[in-house]
Amino acid sequence: MQLVDPGAFWYSGLATGMLGGSYEPGEDQVDPRRLIERHGGEFIEDRVVAMNPHARSARLAGGGQLEYDYVSINVGSRVDTDAIPGMADDPTVWPVKPISNLWRLRQHLEARFLAGDSPRVAVIGGGPSGCEVAANVTALAARHGHELYVTLITRDERLIAQAPPGAARALQRILAQQGVVIRTHTAVVRRERQALLAADGSWIDADVVVLANGLETHPLISELGLPTHPQDGLRVAGTLQSIADQRIFAAGDCAALEGFALPRLGVFGVRQASCIHANLLASVTGTPLVHYQPQKRYLSILNLGRGTALATWGPFWWQGSSSMWLKDVIDRRFLDNYRSDARET
């Protein structure tokens, strides 16, 4: 058993809280080397840059090559910085993925606060990630005694479109109270100097831009030569195997489950992982595979900074410090399970 990974694993559940200063970066990471070696596997600190399903081989960024009998791909998705002209290669533009970007963004903002600067921040994307980022950027500024001009931009008619309308209205009210300017029905078409040009011809001041929209399939998936969904990743059956190659499994943001349109939330990837684990073992032993059945309702809790959160479960929602307490308990317990599993006995 081999695990290929660039290094420390960053957990999305604590990521925006880490951006806002509620958690330190070490609290949001797990050492994958210790975890895999604790269970007798081999850790390879590298990245897979290409795969050949016919030869059952993978090429590494460091130049090496691996052969496999079965492989599980869990590379997530990435933010498409090329979707808006002027964004790519701009050092003032921060995609929310990889998650380590949020730690670097926090360091960047804290350095500017220390220098007495309060940059204008624009967050593009009105989904869960964009809303959490906007809230926690203001929380970080408040910790340092600064006020930021933050604009949250979405092309949709409201925030968190998948949530109950009442939750979306409450979220908009809370963000406005934190000083966030919300612009709905707004599509950004270009980044130019320290501003963003909207499709309606208006300009939005932005010294710092956070991209929390435009997720796209990881290049590794699109280059496999196997059936994919243009936006959602490798097409997999209920067993989480590629519909064209039963030796390749995929989960999370890089997998498109046939017959379902799942939101990109970690709760689905976590449950898919146990299914893949069972099916990898079943494939080796020749026993029947199990099928993953996504839950119809799921708990989603958004960290809104300053000790509060917004929780939704189906049509129900609640906001306040109790939601944040619950989120903290769930996220810490999740990470502690992996940390304790990686310790030597």
mmCIF file with all atom_site columns, N, CA and C in Angstrom, residues 274-304:
data_model
loop_
_atom_site.group_PDB
_atom_site.id
_atom_site.type_symbol
_atom_site.label_atom_id
_atom_site.label_alt_id
_atom_site.label_comp_id
_atom_site.label_asym_id
_atom_site.label_entity_id
_atom_site.label_seq_id
_atom_site.pdbx_PDB_ins_code
_atom_site.Cartn_x
_atom_site.Cartn_y
_atom_site.Cartn_z
_atom_site.occupancy
_atom_site.B_iso_or_equiv
_atom_site.pdbx_formal_charge
_atom_site.auth_seq_id
_atom_site.auth_comp_id
_atom_site.auth_asym_id
_atom_site.auth_atom_id
_atom_site.pdbx_PDB_model_num
ATOM 1  N N  . SER A 1 274 ? -14.840 5.568   3.277  1.00 0.00 ? 274 SER A N  1
ATOM 2  C CA . SER A 1 274 ? -15.030 4.257   3.904  1.00 0.00 ? 274 SER A CA 1
ATOM 3  C C  . SER A 1 274 ? -15.521 3.232   2.889  1.00 0.00 ? 274 SER A C  1
ATOM 4  N N  . CYS A 1 275 ? -16.306 3.700   1.919  1.00 0.00 ? 275 CYS A N  1
ATOM 5  C CA . CYS A 1 275 ? -16.783 2.807   0.859  1.00 0.00 ? 275 CYS A CA 1
ATOM 6  C C  . CYS A 1 275 ? -15.617 2.351   -0.019 1.00 0.00 ? 275 CYS A C  1
ATOM 7  N N  . ILE A 1 276 ? -14.737 3.285   -0.377 1.00 0.00 ? 276 ILE A N  1
ATOM 8  C CA . ILE A 1 276 ? -13.571 2.926   -1.193 1.00 0.00 ? 276 ILE A CA 1
ATOM 9  C C  . ILE A 1 276 ? -12.662 1.966   -0.432 1.00 0.00 ? 276 ILE A C  1
ATOM 10 N N  . HIS A 1 277 ? -12.465 2.220   0.855  1.00 0.00 ? 277 HIS A N  1
ATOM 11 C CA . HIS A 1 277 ? -11.624 1.329   1.667  1.00 0.00 ? 277 HIS A CA 1
ATOM 12 C C  . HIS A 1 277 ? -12.163 -0.101  1.619  1.00 0.00 ? 277 HIS A C  1
ATOM 13 N N  . ALA A 1 278 ? -13.478 -0.239  1.816  1.00 0.00 ? 278 ALA A N  1
ATOM 14 C CA . ALA A 1 278 ? -14.091 -1.561  1.788  1.00 0.00 ? 278 ALA A CA 1
ATOM 15 C C  . ALA A 1 278 ? -13.964 -2.203  0.410  1.00 0.00 ? 278 ALA A C  1
ATOM 16 N N  . ASN A 1 279 ? -14.124 -1.406  -0.637 1.00 0.00 ? 279 ASN A N  1
ATOM 17 C CA . ASN A 1 279 ? -14.105 -1.971  -1.984 1.00 0.00 ? 279 ASN A CA 1
ATOM 18 C C  . ASN A 1 279 ? -12.703 -2.275  -2.489 1.00 0.00 ? 279 ASN A C  1
ATOM 19 N N  . LEU A 1 280 ? -11.699 -1.548  -2.013 1.00 0.00 ? 280 LEU A N  1
ATOM 20 C CA . LEU A 1 280 ? -10.319 -1.920  -2.348 1.00 0.00 ? 280 LEU A CA 1
ATOM 21 C C  . LEU A 1 280 ? -9.984  -3.281  -1.744 1.00 0.00 ? 280 LEU A C  1
ATOM 22 N N  . LEU A 1 281 ? -10.366 -3.480  -0.492 1.00 0.00 ? 281 LEU A N  1
ATOM 23 C CA . LEU A 1 281 ? -10.135 -4.780  0.143  1.00 0.00 ? 281 LEU A CA 1
ATOM 24 C C  . LEU A 1 281 ? -10.930 -5.874  -0.559 1.00 0.00 ? 281 LEU A C  1
ATOM 25 N N  . ALA A 1 282 ? -12.174 -5.573  -0.928 1.00 0.00 ? 282 ALA A N  1
ATOM 26 C CA . ALA A 1 282 ? -13.008 -6.560  -1.614 1.00 0.00 ? 282 ALA A CA 1
ATOM 27 C C  . ALA A 1 282 ? -12.431 -6.921  -2.982 1.00 0.00 ? 282 ALA A C  1
ATOM 28 N N  . SER A 1 283 ? -11.863 -5.934  -3.658 1.00 0.00 ? 283 SER A N  1
ATOM 29 C CA . SER A 1 283 ? -11.266 -6.193  -4.976 1.00 0.00 ? 283 SER A CA 1
ATOM 30 C C  . SER A 1 283 ? -10.080 -7.138  -4.859 1.00 0.00 ? 283 SER A C  1
ATOM 31 N N  . VAL A 1 284 ? -9.298  -6.982  -3.809 1.00 0.00 ? 284 VAL A N  1
ATOM 32 C CA . VAL A 1 284 ? -8.119  -7.830  -3.607 1.00 0.00 ? 284 VAL A CA 1
ATOM 33 C C  . VAL A 1 284 ? -8.519  -9.249  -3.205 1.00 0.00 ? 284 VAL A C  1
ATOM 34 N N  . THR A 1 285 ? -9.557  -9.356  -2.365 1.00 0.00 ? 285 THR A N  1
ATOM 35 C CA . THR A 1 285 ? -9.956  -10.672 -1.853 1.00 0.00 ? 285 THR A CA 1
ATOM 36 C C  . THR A 1 285 ? -10.994 -11.366 -2.712 1.00 0.00 ? 285 THR A C  1
ATOM 37 N N  . GLY A 1 286 ? -11.542 -10.650 -3.688 1.00 0.00 ? 286 GLY A N  1
ATOM 38 C CA . GLY A 1 286 ? -12.529 -11.261 -4.561 1.00 0.00 ? 286 GLY A CA 1
ATOM 39 C C  . GLY A 1 286 ? -13.917 -11.371 -3.960 1.00 0.00 ? 286 GLY A C  1
ATOM 40 N N  . THR A 1 287 ? -14.216 -10.584 -2.952 1.00 0.00 ? 287 THR A N  1
ATOM 41 C CA . THR A 1 287 ? -15.529 -10.594 -2.321 1.00 0.00 ? 287 THR A CA 1
ATOM 42 C C  . THR A 1 287 ? -16.406 -9.492  -2.923 1.00 0.00 ? 287 THR A C  1
ATOM 43 N N  . PRO A 1 288 ? -17.722 -9.556  -2.709 1.00 0.00 ? 288 PRO A N  1
ATOM 44 C CA . PRO A 1 288 ? -18.622 -8.559  -3.327 1.00 0.00 ? 288 PRO A CA 1
ATOM 45 C C  . PRO A 1 288 ? -18.324 -7.136  -2.858 1.00 0.00 ? 288 PRO A C  1
ATOM 46 N N  . LEU A 1 289 ? -18.478 -6.190  -3.763 1.00 0.00 ? 289 LEU A N  1
ATOM 47 C CA . LEU A 1 289 ? -18.267 -4.782  -3.449 1.00 0.00 ? 289 LEU A CA 1
ATOM 48 C C  . LEU A 1 289 ? -19.543 -4.180  -2.873 1.00 0.00 ? 289 LEU A C  1
ATOM 49 N N  . VAL A 1 290 ? -19.372 -3.100  -2.111 1.00 0.00 ? 290 VAL A N  1
ATOM 50 C CA . VAL A 1 290 ? -20.519 -2.401  -1.540 1.00 0.00 ? 290 VAL A CA 1
ATOM 51 C C  . VAL A 1 290 ? -20.814 -1.173  -2.386 1.00 0.00 ? 290 VAL A C  1
ATOM 52 N N  . HIS A 1 291 ? -22.015 -0.644  -2.254 1.00 0.00 ? 291 HIS A N  1
ATOM 53 C CA . HIS A 1 291 ? -22.428 0.544   -2.997 1.00 0.00 ? 291 HIS A CA 1
ATOM 54 C C  . HIS A 1 291 ? -22.582 1.732   -2.047 1.00 0.00 ? 291 HIS A C  1
ATOM 55 N N  . TYR A 1 292 ? -22.102 2.864   -2.491 1.00 0.00 ? 292 TYR A N  1
ATOM 56 C CA . TYR A 1 292 ? -22.244 4.096   -1.720 1.00 0.00 ? 292 TYR A CA 1
ATOM 57 C C  . TYR A 1 292 ? -23.588 4.726   -2.008 1.00 0.00 ? 292 TYR A C  1
ATOM 58 N N  . GLN A 1 293 ? -24.305 5.081   -0.949 1.00 0.00 ? 293 GLN A N  1
ATOM 59 C CA . GLN A 1 293 ? -25.598 5.740   -1.089 1.00 0.00 ? 293 GLN A CA 1
ATOM 60 C C  . GLN A 1 293 ? -25.526 7.084   -0.379 1.00 0.00 ? 293 GLN A C  1
ATOM 61 N N  . PRO A 1 294 ? -25.502 8.184   -1.120 1.00 0.00 ? 294 PRO A N  1
ATOM 62 C CA . PRO A 1 294 ? -25.392 9.499   -0.470 1.00 0.00 ? 294 PRO A CA 1
ATOM 63 C C  . PRO A 1 294 ? -26.608 9.806   0.382  1.00 0.00 ? 294 PRO A C  1
ATOM 64 N N  . GLN A 1 295 ? -26.348 10.434  1.525  1.00 0.00 ? 295 GLN A N  1
ATOM 65 C CA . GLN A 1 295 ? -27.436 10.796  2.421  1.00 0.00 ? 295 GLN A CA 1
ATOM 66 C C  . GLN A 1 295 ? -28.277 11.909  1.800  1.00 0.00 ? 295 GLN A C  1
ATOM 67 N N  . LYS A 1 296 ? -29.576 11.880  2.064  1.00 0.00 ? 296 LYS A N  1
ATOM 68 C CA . LYS A 1 296 ? -30.472 12.898  1.512  1.00 0.00 ? 296 LYS A CA 1
ATOM 69 C C  . LYS A 1 296 ? -30.346 14.211  2.254  1.00 0.00 ? 296 LYS A C  1
ATOM 70 N N  . ARG A 1 297 ? -30.096 14.141  3.555  1.00 0.00 ? 297 ARG A N  1
ATOM 71 C CA . ARG A 1 297 ? -29.905 15.337  4.358  1.00 0.00 ? 297 ARG A CA 1
ATOM 72 C C  . ARG A 1 297 ? -28.531 15.283  5.006  1.00 0.00 ? 297 ARG A C  1
ATOM 73 N N  . TYR A 1 298 ? -27.946 16.425  5.171  1.00 0.00 ? 298 TYR A N  1
ATOM 74 C CA . TYR A 1 298 ? -26.619 16.484  5.765  1.00 0.00 ? 298 TYR A CA 1
ATOM 75 C C  . TYR A 1 298 ? -26.486 17.774  6.559  1.00 0.00 ? 298 TYR A C  1
ATOM 76 N N  . LEU A 1 299 ? -25.659 17.697  7.582  1.00 0.00 ? 299 LEU A N  1
ATOM 77 C CA . LEU A 1 299 ? -25.416 18.862  8.428  1.00 0.00 ? 299 LEU A CA 1
ATOM 78 C C  . LEU A 1 299 ? -24.303 19.698  7.811  1.00 0.00 ? 299 LEU A C  1
ATOM 79 N N  . SER A 1 300 ? -24.573 20.975  7.640  1.00 0.00 ? 300 SER A N  1
ATOM 80 C CA . SER A 1 300 ? -23.570 21.918  7.143  1.00 0.00 ? 300 SER A CA 1
ATOM 81 C C  . SER A 1 300 ? -23.487 23.075  8.126  1.00 0.00 ? 300 SER A C  1
ATOM 82 N N  . ILE A 1 301 ? -22.267 23.389  8.584  1.00 0.00 ? 301 ILE A N  1
ATOM 83 C CA . ILE A 1 301 ? -22.091 24.474  9.553  1.00 0.00 ? 301 ILE A CA 1
ATOM 84 C C  . ILE A 1 301 ? -21.039 25.438  9.011  1.00 0.00 ? 301 ILE A C  1
ATOM 85 N N  . LEU A 1 302 ? -21.420 26.691  8.851  1.00 0.00 ? 302 LEU A N  1
ATOM 86 C CA . LEU A 1 302 ? -20.517 27.715  8.337  1.00 0.00 ? 302 LEU A CA 1
ATOM 87 C C  . LEU A 1 302 ? -19.940 28.519  9.496  1.00 0.00 ? 302 LEU A C  1
ATOM 88 N N  . ASN A 1 303 ? -18.614 28.594  9.551  1.00 0.00 ? 303 ASN A N  1
ATOM 89 C CA . ASN A 1 303 ? -17.924 29.400  10.563 1.00 0.00 ? 303 ASN A CA 1
ATOM 90 C C  . ASN A 1 303 ? -18.011 30.861  10.140 1.00 0.00 ? 303 ASN A C  1
ATOM 91 N N  . LEU A 1 304 ? -18.688 31.669  10.941 1.00 0.00 ? 304 LEU A N  1
ATOM 92 C CA . LEU A 1 304 ? -18.869 33.085  10.618 1.00 0.00 ? 304 LEU A CA 1
ATOM 93 C C  . LEU A 1 304 ? -17.937 33.982  11.418 1.00 0.00 ? 304 LEU A C  1
#
